Amino acid sequence: MSLKSGQIQFHQWCPPPLQPGDYKIAVKQTVAELGRPLPFSSEFSFSVAGPRFSLSPSEIYCVYPPEGHIGDFANSLPHVVFTRRTLPWERNLHPGEEPAAEKTWMAILLFSAADFSDGKFPKPKALPVKDLLNPGGSAVGPKLTSADLAADESEEDLCNTIDIPGALFRQIAPRLADIQYLAHVREVDTGDKETLSFLADGWFSVVLGNRFPEPERANGNVPLAVENRAFLVSLEGLEDYLPGGSGDLAGKNVRLALLASWSFQCREAYSFKVSMDELTAEGFKLPEELLSKVNPSPERKYVSDGFNRGYVALNHHTRSGEDTVSWYRGPLTPVSIEKKDYKFKPVPDGLLRYDYRNGLMDGTYAAAAQLGRLLGLQDRSFAKALCAYRTRVQSEVRDSYRQEELMRALNAGATAASAENQLLEFGLSAALANTNGQKAERQVKTESDLFKEGLTNDVRDPPPAVRQWLARLMLLYRVPFSYLVPDERLLPPDSLRFFCLDPGWIKCLLEGACSVGRSSTQEQSVDEFLRNRFLDFALDDSLSVRQRPESEHGDAQPVIQPTKANWPLTGFLLRSPLVAGWQGVEMRAWQSWNETTKIGDQLLPVRIDRLSPDIMLCIFNGPVVRIEVQQPPEGMHFGAAPAPPPDTDGPSYFKTTLRRLSPEAQAGDQVRHRVGQEVPVPMRAEAKGMRVVEVATFAKTLESLLKLKGSDLFDMNLDGKLAEKATTVPAMDPNATFTSAEMGVQMTESPGKVFIEIPVRGK
């Protein structure tokens, strides 16, 4: 189904087309028409490879809580999101059996240092597979043999392993009945995400943990963050050692294949919303505080005006060898700049602007043109395509010019041969006699006119390779970060900076790139032609740069492409730890917004990309007045509210609201069980104080509550208040089955969302 922006669809599971393992295809045919039967047969063997004892990091889309983060995670169950929707079911808990929704082969085990007698986490070890299957000593491993290995697997293959005390494993590992609720599939729209996530098909599989993290500890009046570590492990062949299993673990360790691990720290004062609230949202310019210690003067006003327009002062080594200081501003400006025409300059130095009042030069556009030229030369494929195109254009112009002069000579009564000789003599004598440039200028103007009149359509339009390269360059792909942010103070930590794209800077950048292949001043007519058109077609083509490829499953989400460029292009730079912590964070923007009706004109993004682990660049097709930053739906966390104060058995948790599952029109609406009463989350009795959830028991409780009707279940309105009347329709179809998809819906916490208003930009 096609989802709208911000929507999410839960599915129980997605079986793989073929389970990893060895296969054999046998074909047999008998021909009986030749007097006696003649059998023909053939066999073909092949293997389907899949993760088993190790997992490529590329399979993991994101984890929650984020790797290495400090935050308010104590009430959230850890989970991992995979890029492949079938991964949790590609193997069975029982080796060799067909995939099944209730037999997920992987699980998340969560530990804190307090779980171990020495106060230290177990260290992963890289061991051969044979040492995992037959650990020896006081350890047990998966009940697998060499006969269970596929053709692409070997006992000598290395894999990461961890040894967990058997008693601890039995306390925190999921029960067999729990496993069916701890994995599901999510389908989301990826249209508002960065390019890496945008290109995904929107289907993700999720594996959920069954234990809440250890919360922060009190050290007097100062709370201390507590480290927790999550281990994604394989449970294949370990059913007998799960809680309630028949395997003997007395005094033994359990050796597990470690697929992935990450750590995080719990500290209530940090969260997604707190990270957003700590952002300073301003225009993309140097802070005015840099001039706070300077006495008011005309000089200070001059510098202040430069800062307010996005300029920075940089050291400048001129071509003649002198060192000076010049103004520079990148393509991102805090003010809106109109598109203006300027006289063509064949070399970047011609774009240097000199302020005679103070002796400073502005190298903004000169730097852009020089950068464009260097980037064009750096890409051999683009340079070859552009040179070939320039040659075709120049050749057609010269042919058209020669024909025009030839016709003039013929009309004057000369023969064809003498007319051609006159043409050659005129061109040569004109070139030799031209000492002041006047005749050459006249010739250039004549050729420029021929561009408008004589060029064919296939020459007027550059080849697709050139157009696409320039379109990406216009969106600042390939542009070094130092050209975008020339001073670190423009983008300090925990900041969000708004900008407009400078059309003059972009035009100079493209003009420099298109100068590649110019061999003489006689080709100035080609440059004159290109510079009047490439900004327009690059702008139009840039709207289609952000495209999603066709899905191999044929179910890719449709992408709405902007049909017309809406200048000025605007956007923002975001520098924050949440960029690194939340893969697939969503960015939305509006060019108008009515606060009363909560309705506005949403803008489509033309680029959303991560420039570094903690820096995001977003460019939208039009002027932005309001933005929204939201946690990714595919990474929404699972959790419950803590029950204050914690009892003597350790922390306890509850759910205050549930979500309606039917009818479909109301799916997702919140409901509540009995006024003033919460739904407690059951904890494992034999793991007292260890925050381990009885998942299967909780699932049965939720199912029974959702199938209630009448006075036991109340709908909630948009304000979160209980409606006056109880529901007459159950929140779940009484004949439906409660699966991992329904469990995911009920345990999912609403994603964090922050709105930021952008002030009107000056000019």
Coordinates of C-alpha atoms in Angstrom, one line a residue, residues 141-522:
G141 CA 27.0 -24.0 22.6
P142 CA 24.3 -24.3 19.9
K143 CA 23.2 -27.8 19.2
L144 CA 24.6 -27.8 15.7
T145 CA 27.0 -30.2 14.0
S146 CA 29.3 -29.9 11.0
A147 CA 26.6 -31.7 9.0
D148 CA 24.3 -28.7 9.6
L149 CA 26.7 -26.3 7.9
A150 CA 26.0 -25.2 4.3
A151 CA 28.4 -25.5 1.4
D152 CA 29.5 -21.9 1.9
E153 CA 30.2 -22.4 5.6
S154 CA 33.2 -23.9 7.3
E155 CA 34.2 -24.9 10.8
E156 CA 37.3 -22.8 10.4
D157 CA 35.4 -19.6 9.7
L158 CA 35.9 -17.0 12.4
C159 CA 32.9 -15.5 14.3
N160 CA 32.5 -13.3 17.3
T161 CA 31.3 -15.0 20.4
I162 CA 30.5 -14.2 24.0
D163 CA 30.2 -16.4 27.1
I164 CA 27.3 -15.7 29.5
P165 CA 26.8 -17.4 32.8
G166 CA 24.0 -20.0 32.4
A167 CA 22.0 -18.7 35.4
L168 CA 22.1 -15.2 34.1
F169 CA 21.1 -16.3 30.6
R170 CA 18.1 -18.1 32.0
Q171 CA 17.1 -15.0 33.9
I172 CA 17.1 -12.5 31.0
A173 CA 16.8 -14.5 27.7
P174 CA 13.3 -14.6 26.2
R175 CA 11.1 -17.6 26.7
L176 CA 10.1 -19.7 23.8
A177 CA 6.6 -18.2 24.0
D178 CA 8.0 -14.7 24.0
I179 CA 10.0 -14.9 20.8
Q180 CA 6.9 -14.7 18.4
Y181 CA 6.2 -11.2 19.7
L182 CA 9.7 -9.8 19.5
A183 CA 10.1 -9.3 15.8
H184 CA 7.9 -7.6 13.2
V185 CA 8.1 -5.7 9.9
R186 CA 7.5 -1.9 9.4
E187 CA 6.6 -0.2 6.2
V188 CA 7.1 3.6 6.1
D189 CA 7.3 6.4 3.7
T190 CA 10.9 7.6 3.2
G191 CA 10.3 10.8 1.2
D192 CA 11.4 13.2 3.9
K193 CA 14.6 11.4 4.8
E194 CA 18.3 11.9 3.9
T195 CA 19.4 10.3 0.6
L196 CA 20.7 7.1 2.2
S197 CA 17.4 6.3 3.8
F198 CA 15.4 7.9 1.0
L199 CA 16.7 5.3 -1.5
A200 CA 15.5 2.4 0.7
D201 CA 12.2 0.8 -0.3
G202 CA 10.5 1.7 3.0
W203 CA 10.4 -1.9 4.4
F204 CA 12.3 -2.7 7.6
S205 CA 12.4 -5.6 9.9
V206 CA 12.7 -5.0 13.7
V207 CA 13.9 -7.2 16.5
L208 CA 12.9 -6.1 20.0
G209 CA 14.5 -6.7 23.4
N210 CA 12.6 -8.0 26.4
R211 CA 14.4 -6.0 29.2
F212 CA 14.4 -2.4 30.3
P213 CA 17.8 -0.7 30.8
E214 CA 19.2 0.0 34.2
P215 CA 18.3 3.6 35.0
E216 CA 20.7 6.3 36.3
R217 CA 21.9 6.0 39.8
A218 CA 21.9 8.6 42.5
N219 CA 25.2 9.7 44.0
G220 CA 24.1 12.1 46.7
N221 CA 22.4 14.9 44.8
V222 CA 24.1 14.1 41.6
P223 CA 22.6 11.5 39.3
L224 CA 25.2 9.3 37.5
A225 CA 24.7 7.9 34.0
V226 CA 24.7 4.1 33.9
E227 CA 26.1 2.2 30.9
N228 CA 24.1 -0.6 29.3
R229 CA 25.2 -2.9 26.6
A230 CA 22.9 -4.7 24.1
F231 CA 24.0 -7.9 22.3
L232 CA 22.3 -9.2 19.2
V233 CA 22.8 -12.9 19.3
S234 CA 21.8 -16.0 17.4
L235 CA 19.4 -18.4 19.2
E236 CA 19.6 -21.1 16.5
G237 CA 20.1 -24.5 18.3
L238 CA 19.6 -23.1 21.8
E239 CA 16.0 -23.8 22.5
D240 CA 16.8 -26.3 25.3
Y241 CA 18.7 -23.6 27.1
L242 CA 16.0 -20.9 27.0
P243 CA 14.1 -20.2 30.2
G244 CA 11.9 -23.2 30.9
G245 CA 14.1 -25.5 28.7
S246 CA 15.3 -28.9 29.6
G247 CA 19.0 -28.2 29.1
D248 CA 21.3 -28.4 32.1
L249 CA 23.1 -25.0 32.8
A250 CA 24.1 -25.5 36.4
G251 CA 27.6 -24.0 36.8
K252 CA 28.0 -23.6 33.1
N253 CA 28.4 -20.7 30.6
V254 CA 26.4 -20.4 27.4
R255 CA 28.5 -19.5 24.3
L256 CA 26.6 -17.4 21.8
A257 CA 27.3 -16.2 18.3
L258 CA 27.5 -12.4 18.6
L259 CA 26.0 -10.7 15.5
A260 CA 26.2 -7.1 16.7
S261 CA 26.6 -5.1 19.9
W262 CA 26.3 -1.5 21.1
S263 CA 26.3 0.5 24.3
F264 CA 24.5 3.5 25.6
Q265 CA 24.0 5.3 28.9
C266 CA 20.9 6.2 30.8
R267 CA 20.6 9.7 32.0
E268 CA 17.1 11.3 32.4
A269 CA 18.3 14.8 31.5
Y270 CA 19.0 13.9 27.8
S271 CA 16.5 12.9 25.1
F272 CA 15.6 13.7 21.5
K273 CA 13.4 16.6 22.6
V274 CA 16.1 17.9 24.9
S275 CA 18.6 17.7 22.1
M276 CA 16.3 19.7 19.8
D277 CA 15.5 22.2 22.6
E278 CA 19.2 22.9 23.0
L279 CA 19.6 23.9 19.4
T280 CA 20.2 27.5 18.6
A281 CA 18.3 28.4 15.5
E282 CA 19.6 31.5 13.6
G283 CA 20.6 32.7 10.1
F284 CA 23.8 31.4 8.5
K285 CA 26.2 34.1 9.6
L286 CA 28.9 34.8 12.2
P287 CA 27.6 35.8 15.6
E288 CA 27.3 39.5 16.4
E289 CA 29.1 38.8 19.7
L290 CA 32.4 38.8 17.8
L291 CA 32.2 42.6 17.6
S292 CA 30.9 43.1 21.1
K293 CA 34.3 44.3 22.4
V294 CA 34.8 46.7 19.5
N295 CA 33.9 50.4 20.1
P296 CA 31.1 51.7 17.8
S297 CA 32.6 53.2 14.7
P298 CA 32.1 53.2 10.9
E299 CA 34.5 50.4 10.6
R300 CA 32.6 48.2 13.0
K301 CA 29.4 49.0 11.1
Y302 CA 31.1 47.9 7.9
V303 CA 32.2 44.6 9.4
S304 CA 28.9 44.1 11.1
D305 CA 27.1 44.5 7.7
G306 CA 29.4 42.0 6.2
F307 CA 28.7 39.5 8.9
N308 CA 25.0 40.0 8.6
R309 CA 25.2 39.2 4.9
G310 CA 27.1 36.0 5.6
Y311 CA 30.7 37.1 4.8
V312 CA 33.8 36.0 6.6
A313 CA 37.3 37.5 6.4
L314 CA 39.9 35.0 5.1
N315 CA 43.6 35.1 4.2
H316 CA 44.1 35.7 0.5
H317 CA 47.3 34.8 -1.4
T318 CA 46.9 36.7 -4.7
R319 CA 48.2 35.5 -8.1
S320 CA 50.9 38.2 -8.0
G321 CA 52.2 36.9 -4.7
E322 CA 50.9 39.4 -2.2
D323 CA 49.2 38.2 1.0
T324 CA 46.1 40.1 2.1
V325 CA 42.7 39.6 3.7
S326 CA 39.6 39.4 1.6
W327 CA 35.9 38.8 2.1
Y328 CA 34.4 35.5 1.2
R329 CA 30.9 34.1 1.3
G330 CA 29.8 30.6 0.2
P331 CA 26.7 29.6 -1.6
L332 CA 24.7 29.6 1.7
T333 CA 23.6 33.1 2.7
P334 CA 21.5 34.4 5.5
V335 CA 19.7 36.8 3.1
S336 CA 17.8 36.4 -0.1
I337 CA 19.8 37.4 -3.2
E338 CA 18.1 38.0 -6.5
K339 CA 19.4 36.6 -9.8
K340 CA 21.4 39.2 -11.7
D341 CA 23.1 39.2 -15.1
Y342 CA 26.8 40.3 -15.2
K343 CA 29.3 40.7 -17.9
F344 CA 31.1 37.5 -19.0
K345 CA 34.6 37.0 -17.5
P346 CA 36.7 34.4 -19.2
V347 CA 39.0 33.9 -16.1
P348 CA 38.1 33.6 -12.4
D349 CA 40.3 36.6 -11.5
G350 CA 38.0 38.8 -13.5
L351 CA 35.3 38.1 -10.9
L352 CA 37.3 39.6 -8.0
R353 CA 35.5 42.7 -6.7
Y354 CA 37.5 45.5 -5.2
D355 CA 36.1 48.0 -2.6
Y356 CA 38.1 51.2 -3.1
R357 CA 36.7 52.6 0.2
N358 CA 38.7 50.2 2.4
G359 CA 41.0 48.3 0.0
L360 CA 39.4 44.9 0.5
M361 CA 38.6 42.5 -2.2
D362 CA 35.6 40.1 -2.4
G363 CA 36.7 36.8 -3.7
T364 CA 33.3 35.1 -3.4
Y365 CA 32.4 34.6 -7.1
A366 CA 36.0 34.2 -8.2
A367 CA 36.4 31.3 -5.8
A368 CA 33.2 29.7 -7.1
A369 CA 34.3 29.9 -10.7
Q370 CA 37.8 28.5 -9.9
L371 CA 36.2 25.7 -7.9
G372 CA 33.8 24.8 -10.7
R373 CA 36.8 24.6 -13.1
L374 CA 38.8 22.3 -10.8
L375 CA 35.8 20.0 -10.2
G376 CA 35.1 19.8 -13.9
L377 CA 38.7 18.8 -14.6
Q378 CA 38.7 16.3 -11.7
D379 CA 35.9 14.3 -13.3
R380 CA 37.3 12.8 -16.5
S381 CA 33.9 11.5 -17.7
F382 CA 32.3 14.9 -17.4
A383 CA 35.3 16.7 -19.0
K384 CA 35.3 14.4 -22.0
A385 CA 31.5 14.7 -22.5
L386 CA 31.7 18.5 -22.2
C387 CA 34.6 18.9 -24.5
A388 CA 32.8 16.8 -27.1
Y389 CA 29.7 18.9 -26.8
R390 CA 31.7 22.2 -27.1
T391 CA 33.4 20.9 -30.2
R392 CA 30.0 20.1 -31.8
V393 CA 28.7 23.5 -31.0
Q394 CA 31.7 25.3 -32.2
S395 CA 31.8 23.2 -35.4
E396 CA 28.2 24.0 -36.2
V397 CA 28.6 27.7 -35.5
R398 CA 31.6 27.9 -37.8
D399 CA 29.8 26.0 -40.6
S400 CA 26.9 28.3 -40.3
Y401 CA 29.2 31.4 -40.3
R402 CA 31.0 30.1 -43.4
Q403 CA 27.8 29.4 -45.2
E404 CA 26.5 32.9 -44.5
E405 CA 29.6 34.6 -45.8
L406 CA 29.6 32.3 -48.8
M407 CA 26.0 33.2 -49.7
R408 CA 26.9 36.9 -49.4
A409 CA 29.8 36.4 -51.9
L410 CA 27.6 34.5 -54.3
N411 CA 24.9 37.1 -54.1
A412 CA 27.6 39.6 -55.1
G413 CA 28.2 37.7 -58.4
A414 CA 31.3 35.6 -57.6
T415 CA 31.7 32.0 -58.5
A416 CA 31.5 29.3 -55.8
A417 CA 35.3 28.7 -55.9
S418 CA 36.2 32.4 -55.8
A419 CA 33.6 33.0 -53.1
E420 CA 35.2 30.4 -50.9
N421 CA 38.7 31.8 -51.5
Q422 CA 37.4 35.3 -50.7
L423 CA 35.9 33.9 -47.5
L424 CA 39.2 32.2 -46.4
E425 CA 41.2 35.4 -47.4
F426 CA 38.8 37.5 -45.4
G427 CA 39.0 35.4 -42.4
L428 CA 42.8 35.2 -42.5
S429 CA 43.4 38.9 -43.2
A430 CA 40.9 39.8 -40.6
A431 CA 42.7 37.8 -38.0
L432 CA 46.1 39.2 -39.0
A433 CA 45.0 42.8 -39.2
N434 CA 43.1 42.7 -35.9
T435 CA 45.3 44.6 -33.5
N436 CA 42.7 46.3 -31.4
G437 CA 40.1 43.5 -31.1
Q438 CA 37.3 45.3 -32.9
K439 CA 36.9 43.0 -35.8
A440 CA 37.2 39.9 -33.6
E441 CA 34.5 41.4 -31.4
R442 CA 32.3 41.9 -34.4
Q443 CA 32.9 38.3 -35.4
V444 CA 32.0 37.0 -31.9
K445 CA 28.8 39.0 -32.0
T446 CA 27.9 37.5 -35.4
E447 CA 28.5 34.0 -34.1
S448 CA 26.5 34.7 -31.0
D449 CA 23.6 35.6 -33.2
L450 CA 23.9 32.3 -35.0
F451 CA 23.4 30.5 -31.7
K452 CA 20.0 32.0 -31.5
E453 CA 19.1 31.3 -35.2
G454 CA 21.1 28.4 -36.6
L455 CA 21.7 25.8 -33.9
T456 CA 19.8 22.6 -34.2
N457 CA 17.8 21.3 -31.2
D458 CA 20.2 18.4 -30.5
V459 CA 23.1 20.9 -30.2
R460 CA 21.2 23.5 -28.3
D461 CA 20.6 21.0 -25.5
P462 CA 23.7 19.5 -23.8
P463 CA 23.9 15.7 -23.5
P464 CA 22.3 14.0 -20.5
A465 CA 25.6 13.3 -18.8
V466 CA 26.5 17.0 -18.8
R467 CA 23.1 18.1 -17.7
Q468 CA 22.9 15.6 -14.8
W469 CA 26.5 16.4 -13.6
L470 CA 25.7 20.1 -13.6
A471 CA 22.3 19.5 -11.8
R472 CA 24.1 17.7 -9.0
L473 CA 26.7 20.4 -8.8
M474 CA 24.0 23.0 -8.5
L475 CA 22.8 21.2 -5.4
L476 CA 26.3 21.4 -4.0
Y477 CA 27.3 17.8 -4.5
R478 CA 31.1 17.6 -4.8
V479 CA 31.5 21.1 -3.3
P480 CA 34.1 20.8 -0.4
F481 CA 32.7 21.5 3.1
S482 CA 35.2 24.4 3.6
Y483 CA 33.6 26.2 0.7
L484 CA 30.1 25.8 2.3
V485 CA 31.2 26.6 5.9
P486 CA 34.4 28.7 5.6
D487 CA 34.5 29.4 9.4
E488 CA 33.6 26.9 12.1
R489 CA 31.8 29.7 14.0
L490 CA 29.2 29.8 11.3
L491 CA 28.0 26.3 12.4
P492 CA 28.8 25.7 16.1
P493 CA 27.8 22.5 17.9
D494 CA 24.0 22.1 18.7
S495 CA 23.0 24.6 16.1
L496 CA 20.5 25.0 13.2
R497 CA 21.4 27.6 10.6
F498 CA 18.9 28.8 7.9
F499 CA 20.1 29.9 4.5
C500 CA 19.2 30.9 0.9
L501 CA 21.2 29.7 -2.1
D502 CA 23.0 32.5 -3.8
P503 CA 22.2 32.2 -7.5
G504 CA 25.2 34.3 -8.5
W505 CA 27.6 31.9 -6.7
I506 CA 25.9 28.9 -8.3
K507 CA 26.1 30.5 -11.7
C508 CA 29.8 31.2 -11.3
L509 CA 30.3 27.6 -10.1
L510 CA 28.6 26.2 -13.2
E511 CA 30.3 28.7 -15.5
G512 CA 33.7 27.6 -14.2
A513 CA 32.8 23.9 -14.7
C514 CA 31.6 24.6 -18.3
S515 CA 34.8 26.4 -19.2
V516 CA 36.6 23.1 -19.3
G517 CA 37.7 22.5 -22.9
R518 CA 38.0 26.1 -23.8
S519 CA 41.1 26.4 -26.0
S520 CA 41.0 30.0 -27.3
T521 CA 39.2 33.3 -27.0
Q522 CA 37.5 32.4 -30.3

